[in-house]
Short mmCIF file of C-alpha atoms in Angstrom, two decimals:
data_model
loop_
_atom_site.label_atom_id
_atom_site.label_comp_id
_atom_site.label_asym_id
_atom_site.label_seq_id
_atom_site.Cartn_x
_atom_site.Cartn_y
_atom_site.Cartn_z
CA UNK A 1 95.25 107.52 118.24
CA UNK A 2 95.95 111.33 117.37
CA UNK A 3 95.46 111.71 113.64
CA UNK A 4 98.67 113.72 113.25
CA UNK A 5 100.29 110.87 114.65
CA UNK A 6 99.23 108.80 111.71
CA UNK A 7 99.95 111.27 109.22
CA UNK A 8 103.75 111.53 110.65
CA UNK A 9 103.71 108.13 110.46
CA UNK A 10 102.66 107.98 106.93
CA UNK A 11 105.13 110.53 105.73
CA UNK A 12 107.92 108.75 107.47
CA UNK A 13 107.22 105.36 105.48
CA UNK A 14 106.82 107.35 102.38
CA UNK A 15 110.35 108.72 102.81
CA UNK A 16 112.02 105.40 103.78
CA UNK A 17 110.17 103.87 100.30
CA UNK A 18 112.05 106.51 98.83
CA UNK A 19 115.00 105.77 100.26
CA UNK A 20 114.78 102.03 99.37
CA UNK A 21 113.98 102.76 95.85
CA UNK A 22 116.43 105.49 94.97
CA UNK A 23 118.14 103.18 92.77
CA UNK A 24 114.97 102.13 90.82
CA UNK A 25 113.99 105.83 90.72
CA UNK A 26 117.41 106.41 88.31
CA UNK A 27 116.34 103.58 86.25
CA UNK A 28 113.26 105.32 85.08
CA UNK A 29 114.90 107.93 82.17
CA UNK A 30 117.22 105.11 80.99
CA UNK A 31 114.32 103.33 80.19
CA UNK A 32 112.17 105.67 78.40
CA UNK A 33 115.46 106.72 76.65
CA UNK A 34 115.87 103.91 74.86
CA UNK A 35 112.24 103.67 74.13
CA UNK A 36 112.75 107.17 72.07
CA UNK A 37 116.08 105.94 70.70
CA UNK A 38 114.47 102.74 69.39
CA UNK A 39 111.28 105.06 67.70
CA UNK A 40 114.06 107.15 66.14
CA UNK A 41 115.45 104.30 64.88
CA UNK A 42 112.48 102.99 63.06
CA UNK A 43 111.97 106.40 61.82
CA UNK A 44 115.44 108.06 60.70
CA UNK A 45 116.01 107.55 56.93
CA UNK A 46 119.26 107.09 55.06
CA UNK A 47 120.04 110.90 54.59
CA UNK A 48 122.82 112.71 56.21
CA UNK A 49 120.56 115.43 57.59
CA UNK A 50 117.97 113.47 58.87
CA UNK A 51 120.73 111.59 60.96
CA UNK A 52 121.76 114.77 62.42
CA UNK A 53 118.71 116.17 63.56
CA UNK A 54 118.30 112.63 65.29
CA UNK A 55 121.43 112.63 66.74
CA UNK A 56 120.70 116.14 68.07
CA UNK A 57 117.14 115.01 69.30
CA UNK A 58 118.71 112.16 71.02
CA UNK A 59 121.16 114.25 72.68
CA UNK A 60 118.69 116.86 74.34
CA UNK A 61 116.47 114.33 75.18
CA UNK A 62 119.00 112.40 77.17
CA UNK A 63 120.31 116.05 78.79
CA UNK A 64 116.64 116.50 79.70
CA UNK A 65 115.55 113.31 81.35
CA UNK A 66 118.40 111.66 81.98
CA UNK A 67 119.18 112.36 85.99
CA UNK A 68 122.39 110.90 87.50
CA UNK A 69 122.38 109.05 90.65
CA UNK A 70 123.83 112.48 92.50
CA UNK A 71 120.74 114.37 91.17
CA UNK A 72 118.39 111.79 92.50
CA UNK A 73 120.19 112.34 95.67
CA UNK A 74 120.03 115.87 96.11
CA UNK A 75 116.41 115.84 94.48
CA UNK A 76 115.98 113.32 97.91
CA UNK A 77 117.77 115.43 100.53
CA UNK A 78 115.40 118.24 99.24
CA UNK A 79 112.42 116.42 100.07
CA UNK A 80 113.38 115.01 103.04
CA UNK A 81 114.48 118.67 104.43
CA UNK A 82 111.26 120.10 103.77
CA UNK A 83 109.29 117.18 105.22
CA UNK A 84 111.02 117.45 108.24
CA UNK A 85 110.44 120.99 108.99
CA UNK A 86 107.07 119.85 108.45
CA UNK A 87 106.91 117.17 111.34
CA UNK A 88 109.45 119.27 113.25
CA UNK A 89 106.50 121.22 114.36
CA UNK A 90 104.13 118.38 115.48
CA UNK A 91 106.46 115.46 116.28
CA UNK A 92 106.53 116.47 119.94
CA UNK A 93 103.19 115.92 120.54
CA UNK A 94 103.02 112.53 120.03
CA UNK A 95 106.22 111.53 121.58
CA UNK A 96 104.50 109.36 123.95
CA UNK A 97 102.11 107.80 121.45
CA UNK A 98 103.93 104.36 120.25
CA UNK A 99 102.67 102.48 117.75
CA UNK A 100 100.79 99.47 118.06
CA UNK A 101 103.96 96.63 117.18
CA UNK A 102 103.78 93.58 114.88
CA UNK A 103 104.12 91.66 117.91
CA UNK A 104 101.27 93.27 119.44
CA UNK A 105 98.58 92.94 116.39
CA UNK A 106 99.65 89.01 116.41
CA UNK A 107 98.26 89.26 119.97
CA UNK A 108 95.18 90.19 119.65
CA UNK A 109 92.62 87.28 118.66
CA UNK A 110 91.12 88.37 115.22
CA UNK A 111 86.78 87.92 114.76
CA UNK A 112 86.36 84.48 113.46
CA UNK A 113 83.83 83.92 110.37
CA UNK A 114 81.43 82.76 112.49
CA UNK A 115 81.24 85.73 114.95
CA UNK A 116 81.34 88.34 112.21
CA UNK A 117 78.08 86.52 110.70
CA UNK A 118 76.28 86.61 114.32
CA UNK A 119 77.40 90.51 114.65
CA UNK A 120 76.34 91.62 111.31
CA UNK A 121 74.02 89.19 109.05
CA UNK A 122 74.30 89.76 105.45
CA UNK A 123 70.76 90.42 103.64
CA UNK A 124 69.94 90.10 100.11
CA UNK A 125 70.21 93.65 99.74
CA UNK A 126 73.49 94.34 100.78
CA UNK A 127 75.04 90.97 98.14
CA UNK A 128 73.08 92.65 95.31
CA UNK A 129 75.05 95.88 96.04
CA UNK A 130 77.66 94.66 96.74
CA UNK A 131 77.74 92.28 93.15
CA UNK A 132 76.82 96.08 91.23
CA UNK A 133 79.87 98.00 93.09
CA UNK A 134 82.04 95.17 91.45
CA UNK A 135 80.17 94.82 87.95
CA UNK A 136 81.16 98.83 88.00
CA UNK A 137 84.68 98.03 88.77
CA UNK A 138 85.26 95.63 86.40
CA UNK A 139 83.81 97.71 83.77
CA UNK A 140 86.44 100.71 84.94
CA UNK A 141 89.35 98.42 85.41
CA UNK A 142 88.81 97.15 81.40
CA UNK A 143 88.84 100.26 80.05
CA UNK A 144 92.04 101.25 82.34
CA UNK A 145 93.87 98.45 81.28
CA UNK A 146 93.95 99.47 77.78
CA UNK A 147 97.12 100.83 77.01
CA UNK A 148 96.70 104.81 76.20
CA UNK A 149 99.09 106.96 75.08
CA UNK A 150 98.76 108.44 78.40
CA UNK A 151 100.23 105.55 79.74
CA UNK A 152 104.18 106.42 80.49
CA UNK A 153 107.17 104.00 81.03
CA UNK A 154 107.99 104.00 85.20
CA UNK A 155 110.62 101.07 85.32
CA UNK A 156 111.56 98.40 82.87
CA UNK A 157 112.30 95.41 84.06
CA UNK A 158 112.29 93.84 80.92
CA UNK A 159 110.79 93.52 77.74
CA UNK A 160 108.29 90.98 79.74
CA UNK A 161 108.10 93.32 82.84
CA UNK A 162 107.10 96.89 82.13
CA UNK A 163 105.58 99.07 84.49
CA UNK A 164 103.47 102.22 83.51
CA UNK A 165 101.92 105.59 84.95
CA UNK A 166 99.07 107.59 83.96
CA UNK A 167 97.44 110.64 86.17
CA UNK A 168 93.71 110.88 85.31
CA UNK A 169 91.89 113.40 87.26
CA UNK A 170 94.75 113.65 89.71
CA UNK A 171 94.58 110.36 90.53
CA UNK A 172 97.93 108.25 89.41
CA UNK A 173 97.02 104.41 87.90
CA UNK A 174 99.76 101.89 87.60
CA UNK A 175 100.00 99.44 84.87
CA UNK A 176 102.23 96.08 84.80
CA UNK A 177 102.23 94.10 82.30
CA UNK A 178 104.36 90.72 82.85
CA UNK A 179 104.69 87.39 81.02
CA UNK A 180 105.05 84.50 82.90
CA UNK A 181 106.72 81.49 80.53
CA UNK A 182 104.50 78.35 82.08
CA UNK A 183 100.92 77.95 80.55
CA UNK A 184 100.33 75.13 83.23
CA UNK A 185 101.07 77.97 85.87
CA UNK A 186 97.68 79.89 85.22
CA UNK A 187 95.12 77.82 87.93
CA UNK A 188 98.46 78.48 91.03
CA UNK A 189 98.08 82.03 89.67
CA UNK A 190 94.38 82.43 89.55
CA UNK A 191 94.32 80.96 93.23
CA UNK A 192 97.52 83.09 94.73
CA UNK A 193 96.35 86.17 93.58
CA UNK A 194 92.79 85.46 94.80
CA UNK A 195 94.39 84.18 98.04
CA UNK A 196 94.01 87.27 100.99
CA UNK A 197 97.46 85.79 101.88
CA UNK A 198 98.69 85.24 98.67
CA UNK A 199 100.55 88.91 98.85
CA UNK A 200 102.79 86.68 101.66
CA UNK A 201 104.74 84.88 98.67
CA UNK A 202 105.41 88.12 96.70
CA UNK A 203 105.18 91.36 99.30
CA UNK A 204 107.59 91.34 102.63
CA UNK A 205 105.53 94.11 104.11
CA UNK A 206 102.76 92.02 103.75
CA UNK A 207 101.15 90.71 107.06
CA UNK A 208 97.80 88.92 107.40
CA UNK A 209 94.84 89.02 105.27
CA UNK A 210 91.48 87.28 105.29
CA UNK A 211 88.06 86.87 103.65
CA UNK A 212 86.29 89.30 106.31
CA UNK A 213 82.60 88.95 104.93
CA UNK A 214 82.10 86.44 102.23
CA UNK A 215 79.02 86.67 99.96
CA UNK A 216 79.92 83.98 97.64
CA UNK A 217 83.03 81.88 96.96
CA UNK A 218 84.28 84.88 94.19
CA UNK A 219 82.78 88.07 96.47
CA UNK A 220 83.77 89.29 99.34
CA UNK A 221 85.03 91.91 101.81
CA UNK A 222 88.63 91.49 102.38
CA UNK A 223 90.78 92.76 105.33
CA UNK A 224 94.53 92.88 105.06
CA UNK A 225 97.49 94.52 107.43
CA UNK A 226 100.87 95.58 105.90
CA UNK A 227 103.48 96.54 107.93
CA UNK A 228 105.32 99.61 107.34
CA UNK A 229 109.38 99.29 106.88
CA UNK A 230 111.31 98.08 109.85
CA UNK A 231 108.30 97.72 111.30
CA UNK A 232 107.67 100.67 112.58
CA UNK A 233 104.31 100.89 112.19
CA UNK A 234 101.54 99.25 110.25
CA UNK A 235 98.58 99.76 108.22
CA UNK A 236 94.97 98.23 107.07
CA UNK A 237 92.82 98.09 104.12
CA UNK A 238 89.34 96.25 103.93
CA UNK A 239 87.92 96.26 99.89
CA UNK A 240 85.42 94.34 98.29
CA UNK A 241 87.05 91.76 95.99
CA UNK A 242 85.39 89.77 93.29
CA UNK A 243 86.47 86.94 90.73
CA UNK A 244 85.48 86.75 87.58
CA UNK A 245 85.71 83.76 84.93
CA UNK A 246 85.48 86.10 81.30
CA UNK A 247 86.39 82.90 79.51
CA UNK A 248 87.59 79.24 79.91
CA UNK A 249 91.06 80.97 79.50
CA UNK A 250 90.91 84.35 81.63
CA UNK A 251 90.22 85.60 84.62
CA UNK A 252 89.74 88.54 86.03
CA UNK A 253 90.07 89.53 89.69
CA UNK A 254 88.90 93.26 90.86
CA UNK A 255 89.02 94.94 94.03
CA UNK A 256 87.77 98.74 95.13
CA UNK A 257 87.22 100.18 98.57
CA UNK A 258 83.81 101.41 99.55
CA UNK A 259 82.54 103.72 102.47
CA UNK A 260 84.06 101.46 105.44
CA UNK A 261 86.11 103.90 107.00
CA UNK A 262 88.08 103.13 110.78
CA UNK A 263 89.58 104.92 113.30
CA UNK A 264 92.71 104.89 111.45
CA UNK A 265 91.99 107.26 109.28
CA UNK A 266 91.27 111.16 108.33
CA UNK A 267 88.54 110.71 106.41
CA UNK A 268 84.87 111.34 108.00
CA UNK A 269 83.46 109.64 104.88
CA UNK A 270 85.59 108.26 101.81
CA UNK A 271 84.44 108.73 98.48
CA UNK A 272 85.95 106.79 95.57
CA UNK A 273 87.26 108.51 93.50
CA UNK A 274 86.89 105.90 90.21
CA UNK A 275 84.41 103.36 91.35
CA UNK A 276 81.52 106.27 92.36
CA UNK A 277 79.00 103.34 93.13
CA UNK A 278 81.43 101.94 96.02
CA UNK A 279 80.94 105.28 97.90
CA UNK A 280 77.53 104.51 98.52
CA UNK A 281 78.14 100.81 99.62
CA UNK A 282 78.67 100.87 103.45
CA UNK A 283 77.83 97.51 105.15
CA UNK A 284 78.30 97.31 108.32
CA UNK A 285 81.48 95.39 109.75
CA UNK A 286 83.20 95.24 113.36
CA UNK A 287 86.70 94.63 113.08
CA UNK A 288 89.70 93.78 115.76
CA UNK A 289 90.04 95.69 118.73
CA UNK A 290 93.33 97.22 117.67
CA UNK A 291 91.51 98.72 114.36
CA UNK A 292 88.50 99.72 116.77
CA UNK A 293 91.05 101.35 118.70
CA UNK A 294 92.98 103.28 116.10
CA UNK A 295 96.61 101.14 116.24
CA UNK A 296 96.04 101.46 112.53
CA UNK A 297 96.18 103.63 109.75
CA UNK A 298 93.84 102.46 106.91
CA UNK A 299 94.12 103.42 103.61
CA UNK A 300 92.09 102.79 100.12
CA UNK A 301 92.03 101.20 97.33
CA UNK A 302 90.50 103.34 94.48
CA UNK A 303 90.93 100.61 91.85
CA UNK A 304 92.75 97.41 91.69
CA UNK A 305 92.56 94.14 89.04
CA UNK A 306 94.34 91.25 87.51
CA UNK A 307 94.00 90.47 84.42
CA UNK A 308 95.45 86.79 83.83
CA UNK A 309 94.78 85.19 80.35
CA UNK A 310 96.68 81.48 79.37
CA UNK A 311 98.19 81.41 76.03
CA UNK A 312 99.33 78.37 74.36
CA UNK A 313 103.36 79.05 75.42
CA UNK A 314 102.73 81.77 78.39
CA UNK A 315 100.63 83.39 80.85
CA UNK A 316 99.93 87.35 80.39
CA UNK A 317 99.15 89.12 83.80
CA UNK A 318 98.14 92.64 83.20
CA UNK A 319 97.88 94.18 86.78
CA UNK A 320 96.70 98.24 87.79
CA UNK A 321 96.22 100.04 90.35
CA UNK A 322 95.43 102.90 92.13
CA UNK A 323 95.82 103.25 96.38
CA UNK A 324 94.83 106.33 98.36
CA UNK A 325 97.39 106.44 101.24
CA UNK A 326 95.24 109.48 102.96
CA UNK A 327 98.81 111.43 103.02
CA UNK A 328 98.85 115.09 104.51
CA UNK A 329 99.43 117.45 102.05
CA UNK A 330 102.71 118.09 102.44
CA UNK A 331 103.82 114.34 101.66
CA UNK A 332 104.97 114.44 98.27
CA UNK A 333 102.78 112.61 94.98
CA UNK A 334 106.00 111.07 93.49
CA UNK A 335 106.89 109.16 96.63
CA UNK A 336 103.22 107.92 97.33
CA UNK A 337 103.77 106.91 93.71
CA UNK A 338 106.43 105.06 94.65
CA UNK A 339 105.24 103.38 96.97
CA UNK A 340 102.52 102.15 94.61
CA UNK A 341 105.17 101.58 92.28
CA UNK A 342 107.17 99.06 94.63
CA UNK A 343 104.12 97.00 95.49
CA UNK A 344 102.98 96.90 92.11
CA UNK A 345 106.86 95.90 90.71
CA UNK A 346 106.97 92.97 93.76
CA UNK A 347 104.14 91.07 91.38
CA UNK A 348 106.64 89.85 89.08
CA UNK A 349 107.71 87.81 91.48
CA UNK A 350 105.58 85.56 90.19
CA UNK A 351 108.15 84.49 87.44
CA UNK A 352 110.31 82.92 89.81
CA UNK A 353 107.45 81.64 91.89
CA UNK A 354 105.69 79.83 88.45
CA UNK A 355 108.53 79.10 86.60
CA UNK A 356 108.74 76.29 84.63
CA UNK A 357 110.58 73.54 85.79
#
């Protein structure tokens, strides 16, 4: 498939995430508004003058991040303007190129377990990497999951259900940290979350996913297809996963995408941009004829993880992540942050999925 056809493609989904989230874009400054009122709070003492400088703080501050819905809108209609005059230009050439529909991919007989192990046998060599890549994650994804001051409110949900941004190195990492009310919910969590399908109960774009090369029962290569909105077109990712047990009352599960680049993609060799060892982990895989093709676009994940830990009332997930969505240039950061930001904010879910009865 033409590689500008992709990229078209990409932008387009990027704009209708915006579009679906322009409400939960106008929620953001509310949010950390009342996260500075509440500091002033604490901090403001009983004197008159004191008060008014707050007051005063509190009003600029709400002039200066405070957008209203109509600002969000024309802040949109900008964006989309100036992305179309970008595709304007190329659109035409691809015309005739349709992409491959949901219908179609459900066609197509996937490679069973058992043919992927005759077509590519799995040494000793390429487990022991593949167990380092993943000891390197999970290293990365601990020290990401501390909470920074770099770390910025994105939405609110709650006080249980707070989603933050941080840009390190260009790079933008999500963090959610939720609180799910049912301590006998941890083992359906563990297992959902560890589940290639288990997006299905939590994600509608979601599509298929399975363990594509399995090492050991908690490593392996997993392949998963989303499906862009409407389903217009659809995307892949394959990353190597891994589950690990840090106590009798935590688990962690990571995932990072190393060097296995498709046709669906821009990339003559991807290069991970947090986890440095997965760049130089390329095993080699044979996937479905409509990824062999290019009917795909594939995109990365730089850095994902779970954190879930049982408490004695409650179980605390604290979730990041990082996706490269191999955008062209001209696609905008804040709505490829979105769209992070959506499938990271479709996790809490869970609550209603695990609550207790």
């Amino acid at each position: 498939m033409n590689t500008r056809y992709i990229k078209i493609a990409l932008a387009l989904l990027s704009l209708a995430g915006y579009m679906q989230n322009i409400a939960f874009a106008s929620e953001y400054a509310p949010a950390t508004i009342s996260s500075n009122e509440e500091d002033k709070q604490q901090l403001a003492t009983n004197t008159e003058e004191v008060k008014e400088q707050s007051d005063s703080t509190s009003e600029e501050v709400k002039e200066e991040l405070s957008p209203t819905l109509e600002e969000v809108k024309e802040q949109l209609a900008s964006i989309l303007e100036e992305v179309k005059e970008q595709l304007t230009s190329v659109i035409g050439e691809v015309k005739e190129q349709e992409p491959i529909s949901p219908e179609e991919v459900k066609e197509q007989e996937p490679i069973t377990p058992e043919e992927v192990k005759e077509q590519a046998p799995i040494t000793p060599e390429e487990v022991k990497e593949a167990e380092d890549v993943m000891d390197e994650a999970l290293d990365l994804a601990k020290k990401h999951v501390k909470h920074t001051k770099n770390y910025k409110i994105y939405h609110k949900e709650d006080d249980e259900a707070i989603l933050y941004f941080k840009r390190v190195n260009f790079i933008d990492i999500g963090k959610l940290e939720l609180t799910i009310h049912n301590p006998d919910s941890y083992d359906g969590i563990v297992n959902m979350l560890w589940d290639p399908n288990g997006p299905k109960n939590y994600d509608h774009l979601f599509d298929t996913g399975s363990f594509f090369r399995t090492y050991n029962e908690n490593l392996a290569i997993i392949q998963q297809h989303y499906n862009g909105p409407e389903g217009k077109w659809n995307l892949y990712c394959h990353t190597l996963a891994k589950k690990f047990q840090l106590s009798e009352d935590e688990t962690a599960i990571v995932f990072a995408s190393s060097d296995i680049s498709g046709p669906g993609n821009t990339y003559e060799r991807y290069e991970n941009p947090i986890v440095e060892g997965a760049s130089i982990f390329k095993p080699d895989i044979y996937s479905e004829n409509y990824i062999i093709n290019g009917k795909l676009s594939q995109i990365f994940v730089n850095l994902m993880a779970f954190f879930i830990k049982k408490e004695a009332d409650c179980v605390k997930i604290t979730h990041i992540s990082s996706i490269d969505y191999d955008a062209p240039l001209y696609v905008p950061q804040d709505l490829l942050k979105l769209l992070t930001s959506q499938k990271m904010v479709n996790v809490i879910k869970l609550r209603e999925i695990f609550k207790k009865e």
